Amino acid sequence: MDIFTEAYATEQDAQDPLSHLRSNFLIPSKGDLARKTLRSDEKTEQDDEPSIYLCGNSLGLQPKLTRKYMQQYLDTWASKGVYGHFKEIEDSSLVPWLHVDDDCVPEMAKIVGALPSEVAVMQTLTANLHLMMASFYRPTKERYKIILEGKAFPSDHYAVESHIRHHALDPSESMLLLTPPPDSHTLKTPQILSFLTAHAPTTALLLLPGIQFYTGQALDIPAITAHAHHLGITVGWDLAHAAGNLELRLHDWGVDFAVWCSYKYLNGGPGGVGGLFVHERHGEVGEASSSSSKESDGEVQGEVGYRPRLAGWWGSSKASRFAMTNSFVPIPGAAGFQLSNPSVADTTALRASLDVFKLTSMQALRARSVKLTDYLLDLLDRLAEEQEEEEGGEQCFSVITPREPEQRGAQISVLLKSGLLDVVMASLEAAGVVVDERRPDVIRVAPAPLYNTYKDVYLFVREFRLACQRAVRGEDGHGESVMVNGGKEAKGWSEVK
């Protein structure tokens, strides 16, 4: 069967053993997206047609369990008040609020490949990054620099710069930026390793993304981590785009620390609670030192027997948490880095998504993701060939995400010719296709393996094809459908309408 048909995509979905997972999510209809209100008494045909939602790299869709769990949380608050912190509720799926974060940890640890003691569900992405850098960035006279990528997400860049300034250092001298070669959009592993080797004598910390937000490139976490450790460099990872997307093994890879959010592939809701990983070797709590000297590795400072940190009461031993003694005794592991009691609402929403992850494994999801992105790349390649064959031979886009499966996640980044972005995005939105843009010329397309389908991918490329035609012809993206090749259907796209 021709892979460039809706029939092929539908058949692949029927044969996919994980396609049933989609039924656990609420897919906005095209009518939902088009109207300016949350609901309407007047239904249209678009209300029965699901949107083509390929934006899980920015905001994951809502699990159906979320409403149920949130209602249980609200009912507990309404009917039990403060007792909700401690009392088991027999007709609720949720644990008492005192344990709401711990309840999420075992499943989260599976998703990132960690021991449960190495994971904490807490705060938000950048807050956790600040907390980790406060503990792990220990500059000395000899080693004081931080290496990060030149096109890091702004929040990471701001965090690094602020910590450097906090230590009265100059970012222009203490922040080293890794940038791709002039002829490439992506970093190569040998380039990264060589850069680390060259700057190791003065580098204290390496901070990189598991997946680069703009290009969708997946970095080689184990190889980079191992090389940095060989050079004596502490290693942290921003996994905002990797958690729930890649198959991670943070414990086995020996990563020092990692942080992530829950609102992308983890479907925890906008601005949802974040997570962090601290390797077990850094989470040990021992006897207080009798010496007031500072150890060179930063593991013991003054008279404390644990890694220095910005402490809060939720990170102190549960046995004495409510004794109000003002004697901080950290919980061993990542939990000892917690600050305040977590938002029960946010953590409840995350719990709903984690219960969907329980229905499968990251290994199975990753295998499905590779197949979906392979299919997307095949369709985009066919479209590029078609554009080259048309009169004038003008190709409107190129893919800047690496082709090798091990170097990409679910996101494929498409670079448009200059000036086409606005019309293409308007045209896709009018067709009920949800992707996101990164100006000036990139659209990011992310088939999330928990709920997207082969049909979603096919329909996206079909609408993207029309959007490109409209953009090249100077249309506004909202006009009538254009004819193809003088009124003739192009080969392999028999269902274009």
mmCIF file with all atom_site columns, N, CA and C in Angstrom, residues 307-338:
data_model
loop_
_atom_site.group_PDB
_atom_site.id
_atom_site.type_symbol
_atom_site.label_atom_id
_atom_site.label_alt_id
_atom_site.label_comp_id
_atom_site.label_asym_id
_atom_site.label_entity_id
_atom_site.label_seq_id
_atom_site.pdbx_PDB_ins_code
_atom_site.Cartn_x
_atom_site.Cartn_y
_atom_site.Cartn_z
_atom_site.occupancy
_atom_site.B_iso_or_equiv
_atom_site.pdbx_formal_charge
_atom_site.auth_seq_id
_atom_site.auth_comp_id
_atom_site.auth_asym_id
_atom_site.auth_atom_id
_atom_site.pdbx_PDB_model_num
ATOM 1  N N  . ARG A 1 307 ? 25.681 17.114 51.490 1.00 0.00 ? 307 ARG A N  1
ATOM 2  C CA . ARG A 1 307 ? 26.032 18.115 50.482 1.00 0.00 ? 307 ARG A CA 1
ATOM 3  C C  . ARG A 1 307 ? 25.335 19.435 50.796 1.00 0.00 ? 307 ARG A C  1
ATOM 4  N N  . PRO A 1 308 ? 26.068 20.541 50.802 1.00 0.00 ? 308 PRO A N  1
ATOM 5  C CA . PRO A 1 308 ? 25.458 21.851 51.065 1.00 0.00 ? 308 PRO A CA 1
ATOM 6  C C  . PRO A 1 308 ? 24.334 22.135 50.070 1.00 0.00 ? 308 PRO A C  1
ATOM 7  N N  . ARG A 1 309 ? 23.317 22.828 50.541 1.00 0.00 ? 309 ARG A N  1
ATOM 8  C CA . ARG A 1 309 ? 22.141 23.093 49.723 1.00 0.00 ? 309 ARG A CA 1
ATOM 9  C C  . ARG A 1 309 ? 21.375 24.282 50.281 1.00 0.00 ? 309 ARG A C  1
ATOM 10 N N  . LEU A 1 310 ? 20.424 24.783 49.513 1.00 0.00 ? 310 LEU A N  1
ATOM 11 C CA . LEU A 1 310 ? 19.439 25.725 50.033 1.00 0.00 ? 310 LEU A CA 1
ATOM 12 C C  . LEU A 1 310 ? 18.315 24.880 50.619 1.00 0.00 ? 310 LEU A C  1
ATOM 13 N N  . ALA A 1 311 ? 18.176 24.910 51.938 1.00 0.00 ? 311 ALA A N  1
ATOM 14 C CA . ALA A 1 311 ? 17.307 23.957 52.624 1.00 0.00 ? 311 ALA A CA 1
ATOM 15 C C  . ALA A 1 311 ? 15.935 24.550 52.916 1.00 0.00 ? 311 ALA A C  1
ATOM 16 N N  . GLY A 1 312 ? 14.954 23.642 53.022 1.00 0.00 ? 312 GLY A N  1
ATOM 17 C CA . GLY A 1 312 ? 13.598 23.995 53.416 1.00 0.00 ? 312 GLY A CA 1
ATOM 18 C C  . GLY A 1 312 ? 13.008 22.897 54.273 1.00 0.00 ? 312 GLY A C  1
ATOM 19 N N  . TRP A 1 313 ? 11.915 23.181 54.952 1.00 0.00 ? 313 TRP A N  1
ATOM 20 C CA . TRP A 1 313 ? 11.417 22.242 55.953 1.00 0.00 ? 313 TRP A CA 1
ATOM 21 C C  . TRP A 1 313 ? 10.894 20.953 55.344 1.00 0.00 ? 313 TRP A C  1
ATOM 22 N N  . TRP A 1 314 ? 10.446 20.996 54.076 1.00 0.00 ? 314 TRP A N  1
ATOM 23 C CA . TRP A 1 314 ? 9.925  19.771 53.460 1.00 0.00 ? 314 TRP A CA 1
ATOM 24 C C  . TRP A 1 314 ? 11.058 18.792 53.133 1.00 0.00 ? 314 TRP A C  1
ATOM 25 N N  . GLY A 1 315 ? 12.291 19.280 53.145 1.00 0.00 ? 315 GLY A N  1
ATOM 26 C CA . GLY A 1 315 ? 13.425 18.397 52.917 1.00 0.00 ? 315 GLY A CA 1
ATOM 27 C C  . GLY A 1 315 ? 13.970 17.789 54.189 1.00 0.00 ? 315 GLY A C  1
ATOM 28 N N  . SER A 1 316 ? 13.436 18.208 55.333 1.00 0.00 ? 316 SER A N  1
ATOM 29 C CA . SER A 1 316 ? 13.897 17.682 56.608 1.00 0.00 ? 316 SER A CA 1
ATOM 30 C C  . SER A 1 316 ? 13.140 16.413 56.975 1.00 0.00 ? 316 SER A C  1
ATOM 31 N N  . SER A 1 317 ? 13.740 15.615 57.826 1.00 0.00 ? 317 SER A N  1
ATOM 32 C CA . SER A 1 317 ? 13.187 14.317 58.213 1.00 0.00 ? 317 SER A CA 1
ATOM 33 C C  . SER A 1 317 ? 11.714 14.406 58.598 1.00 0.00 ? 317 SER A C  1
ATOM 34 N N  . LYS A 1 318 ? 10.909 13.510 58.038 1.00 0.00 ? 318 LYS A N  1
ATOM 35 C CA . LYS A 1 318 ? 9.491  13.501 58.372 1.00 0.00 ? 318 LYS A CA 1
ATOM 36 C C  . LYS A 1 318 ? 9.269  13.217 59.856 1.00 0.00 ? 318 LYS A C  1
ATOM 37 N N  . ALA A 1 319 ? 10.197 12.484 60.454 1.00 0.00 ? 319 ALA A N  1
ATOM 38 C CA . ALA A 1 319 ? 10.040 12.128 61.874 1.00 0.00 ? 319 ALA A CA 1
ATOM 39 C C  . ALA A 1 319 ? 10.057 13.362 62.769 1.00 0.00 ? 319 ALA A C  1
ATOM 40 N N  . SER A 1 320 ? 10.781 14.402 62.331 1.00 0.00 ? 320 SER A N  1
ATOM 41 C CA . SER A 1 320 ? 10.886 15.604 63.161 1.00 0.00 ? 320 SER A CA 1
ATOM 42 C C  . SER A 1 320 ? 10.333 16.842 62.477 1.00 0.00 ? 320 SER A C  1
ATOM 43 N N  . ARG A 1 321 ? 9.685  16.656 61.313 1.00 0.00 ? 321 ARG A N  1
ATOM 44 C CA . ARG A 1 321 ? 9.249  17.804 60.515 1.00 0.00 ? 321 ARG A CA 1
ATOM 45 C C  . ARG A 1 321 ? 8.316  18.716 61.299 1.00 0.00 ? 321 ARG A C  1
ATOM 46 N N  . PHE A 1 322 ? 7.425  18.144 62.083 1.00 0.00 ? 322 PHE A N  1
ATOM 47 C CA . PHE A 1 322 ? 6.453  18.957 62.801 1.00 0.00 ? 322 PHE A CA 1
ATOM 48 C C  . PHE A 1 322 ? 6.850  19.202 64.271 1.00 0.00 ? 322 PHE A C  1
ATOM 49 N N  . ALA A 1 323 ? 8.087  18.862 64.609 1.00 0.00 ? 323 ALA A N  1
ATOM 50 C CA . ALA A 1 323 ? 8.557  19.111 65.978 1.00 0.00 ? 323 ALA A CA 1
ATOM 51 C C  . ALA A 1 323 ? 8.972  20.562 66.179 1.00 0.00 ? 323 ALA A C  1
ATOM 52 N N  . MET A 1 324 ? 9.212  21.279 65.065 1.00 0.00 ? 324 MET A N  1
ATOM 53 C CA . MET A 1 324 ? 9.557  22.702 65.103 1.00 0.00 ? 324 MET A CA 1
ATOM 54 C C  . MET A 1 324 ? 10.800 22.974 65.945 1.00 0.00 ? 324 MET A C  1
ATOM 55 N N  . THR A 1 325 ? 11.809 22.114 65.784 1.00 0.00 ? 325 THR A N  1
ATOM 56 C CA . THR A 1 325 ? 13.043 22.273 66.564 1.00 0.00 ? 325 THR A CA 1
ATOM 57 C C  . THR A 1 325 ? 14.049 23.176 65.877 1.00 0.00 ? 325 THR A C  1
ATOM 58 N N  . ASN A 1 326 ? 13.816 23.501 64.597 1.00 0.00 ? 326 ASN A N  1
ATOM 59 C CA . ASN A 1 326 ? 14.755 24.294 63.805 1.00 0.00 ? 326 ASN A CA 1
ATOM 60 C C  . ASN A 1 326 ? 16.115 23.605 63.670 1.00 0.00 ? 326 ASN A C  1
ATOM 61 N N  . SER A 1 327 ? 16.094 22.283 63.733 1.00 0.00 ? 327 SER A N  1
ATOM 62 C CA . SER A 1 327 ? 17.307 21.497 63.502 1.00 0.00 ? 327 SER A CA 1
ATOM 63 C C  . SER A 1 327 ? 17.106 20.715 62.213 1.00 0.00 ? 327 SER A C  1
ATOM 64 N N  . PHE A 1 328 ? 17.773 21.157 61.145 1.00 0.00 ? 328 PHE A N  1
ATOM 65 C CA . PHE A 1 328 ? 17.581 20.553 59.832 1.00 0.00 ? 328 PHE A CA 1
ATOM 66 C C  . PHE A 1 328 ? 18.297 19.216 59.751 1.00 0.00 ? 328 PHE A C  1
ATOM 67 N N  . VAL A 1 329 ? 17.520 18.164 59.540 1.00 0.00 ? 329 VAL A N  1
ATOM 68 C CA . VAL A 1 329 ? 18.060 16.819 59.345 1.00 0.00 ? 329 VAL A CA 1
ATOM 69 C C  . VAL A 1 329 ? 17.548 16.337 57.998 1.00 0.00 ? 329 VAL A C  1
ATOM 70 N N  . PRO A 1 330 ? 18.339 16.490 56.920 1.00 0.00 ? 330 PRO A N  1
ATOM 71 C CA . PRO A 1 330 ? 17.816 16.218 55.584 1.00 0.00 ? 330 PRO A CA 1
ATOM 72 C C  . PRO A 1 330 ? 17.438 14.763 55.373 1.00 0.00 ? 330 PRO A C  1
ATOM 73 N N  . ILE A 1 331 ? 16.369 14.554 54.628 1.00 0.00 ? 331 ILE A N  1
ATOM 74 C CA . ILE A 1 331 ? 16.011 13.220 54.173 1.00 0.00 ? 331 ILE A CA 1
ATOM 75 C C  . ILE A 1 331 ? 17.110 12.754 53.224 1.00 0.00 ? 331 ILE A C  1
ATOM 76 N N  . PRO A 1 332 ? 17.609 11.545 53.352 1.00 0.00 ? 332 PRO A N  1
ATOM 77 C CA . PRO A 1 332 ? 18.618 11.059 52.405 1.00 0.00 ? 332 PRO A CA 1
ATOM 78 C C  . PRO A 1 332 ? 18.070 11.056 50.984 1.00 0.00 ? 332 PRO A C  1
ATOM 79 N N  . GLY A 1 333 ? 18.929 11.341 50.042 1.00 0.00 ? 333 GLY A N  1
ATOM 80 C CA . GLY A 1 333 ? 18.528 11.330 48.641 1.00 0.00 ? 333 GLY A CA 1
ATOM 81 C C  . GLY A 1 333 ? 17.989 12.662 48.166 1.00 0.00 ? 333 GLY A C  1
ATOM 82 N N  . ALA A 1 334 ? 17.311 12.614 47.017 1.00 0.00 ? 334 ALA A N  1
ATOM 83 C CA . ALA A 1 334 ? 16.804 13.835 46.393 1.00 0.00 ? 334 ALA A CA 1
ATOM 84 C C  . ALA A 1 334 ? 15.757 14.527 47.243 1.00 0.00 ? 334 ALA A C  1
ATOM 85 N N  . ALA A 1 335 ? 15.003 13.771 48.038 1.00 0.00 ? 335 ALA A N  1
ATOM 86 C CA . ALA A 1 335 ? 13.951 14.370 48.855 1.00 0.00 ? 335 ALA A CA 1
ATOM 87 C C  . ALA A 1 335 ? 14.500 15.387 49.838 1.00 0.00 ? 335 ALA A C  1
ATOM 88 N N  . GLY A 1 336 ? 15.757 15.254 50.207 1.00 0.00 ? 336 GLY A N  1
ATOM 89 C CA . GLY A 1 336 ? 16.365 16.195 51.136 1.00 0.00 ? 336 GLY A CA 1
ATOM 90 C C  . GLY A 1 336 ? 16.627 17.561 50.544 1.00 0.00 ? 336 GLY A C  1
ATOM 91 N N  . PHE A 1 337 ? 16.397 17.723 49.227 1.00 0.00 ? 337 PHE A N  1
ATOM 92 C CA . PHE A 1 337 ? 16.583 19.014 48.574 1.00 0.00 ? 337 PHE A CA 1
ATOM 93 C C  . PHE A 1 337 ? 15.257 19.770 48.436 1.00 0.00 ? 337 PHE A C  1
ATOM 94 N N  . GLN A 1 338 ? 14.170 19.199 48.952 1.00 0.00 ? 338 GLN A N  1
ATOM 95 C CA . GLN A 1 338 ? 12.871 19.856 48.865 1.00 0.00 ? 338 GLN A CA 1
ATOM 96 C C  . GLN A 1 338 ? 12.820 21.088 49.763 1.00 0.00 ? 338 GLN A C  1
#
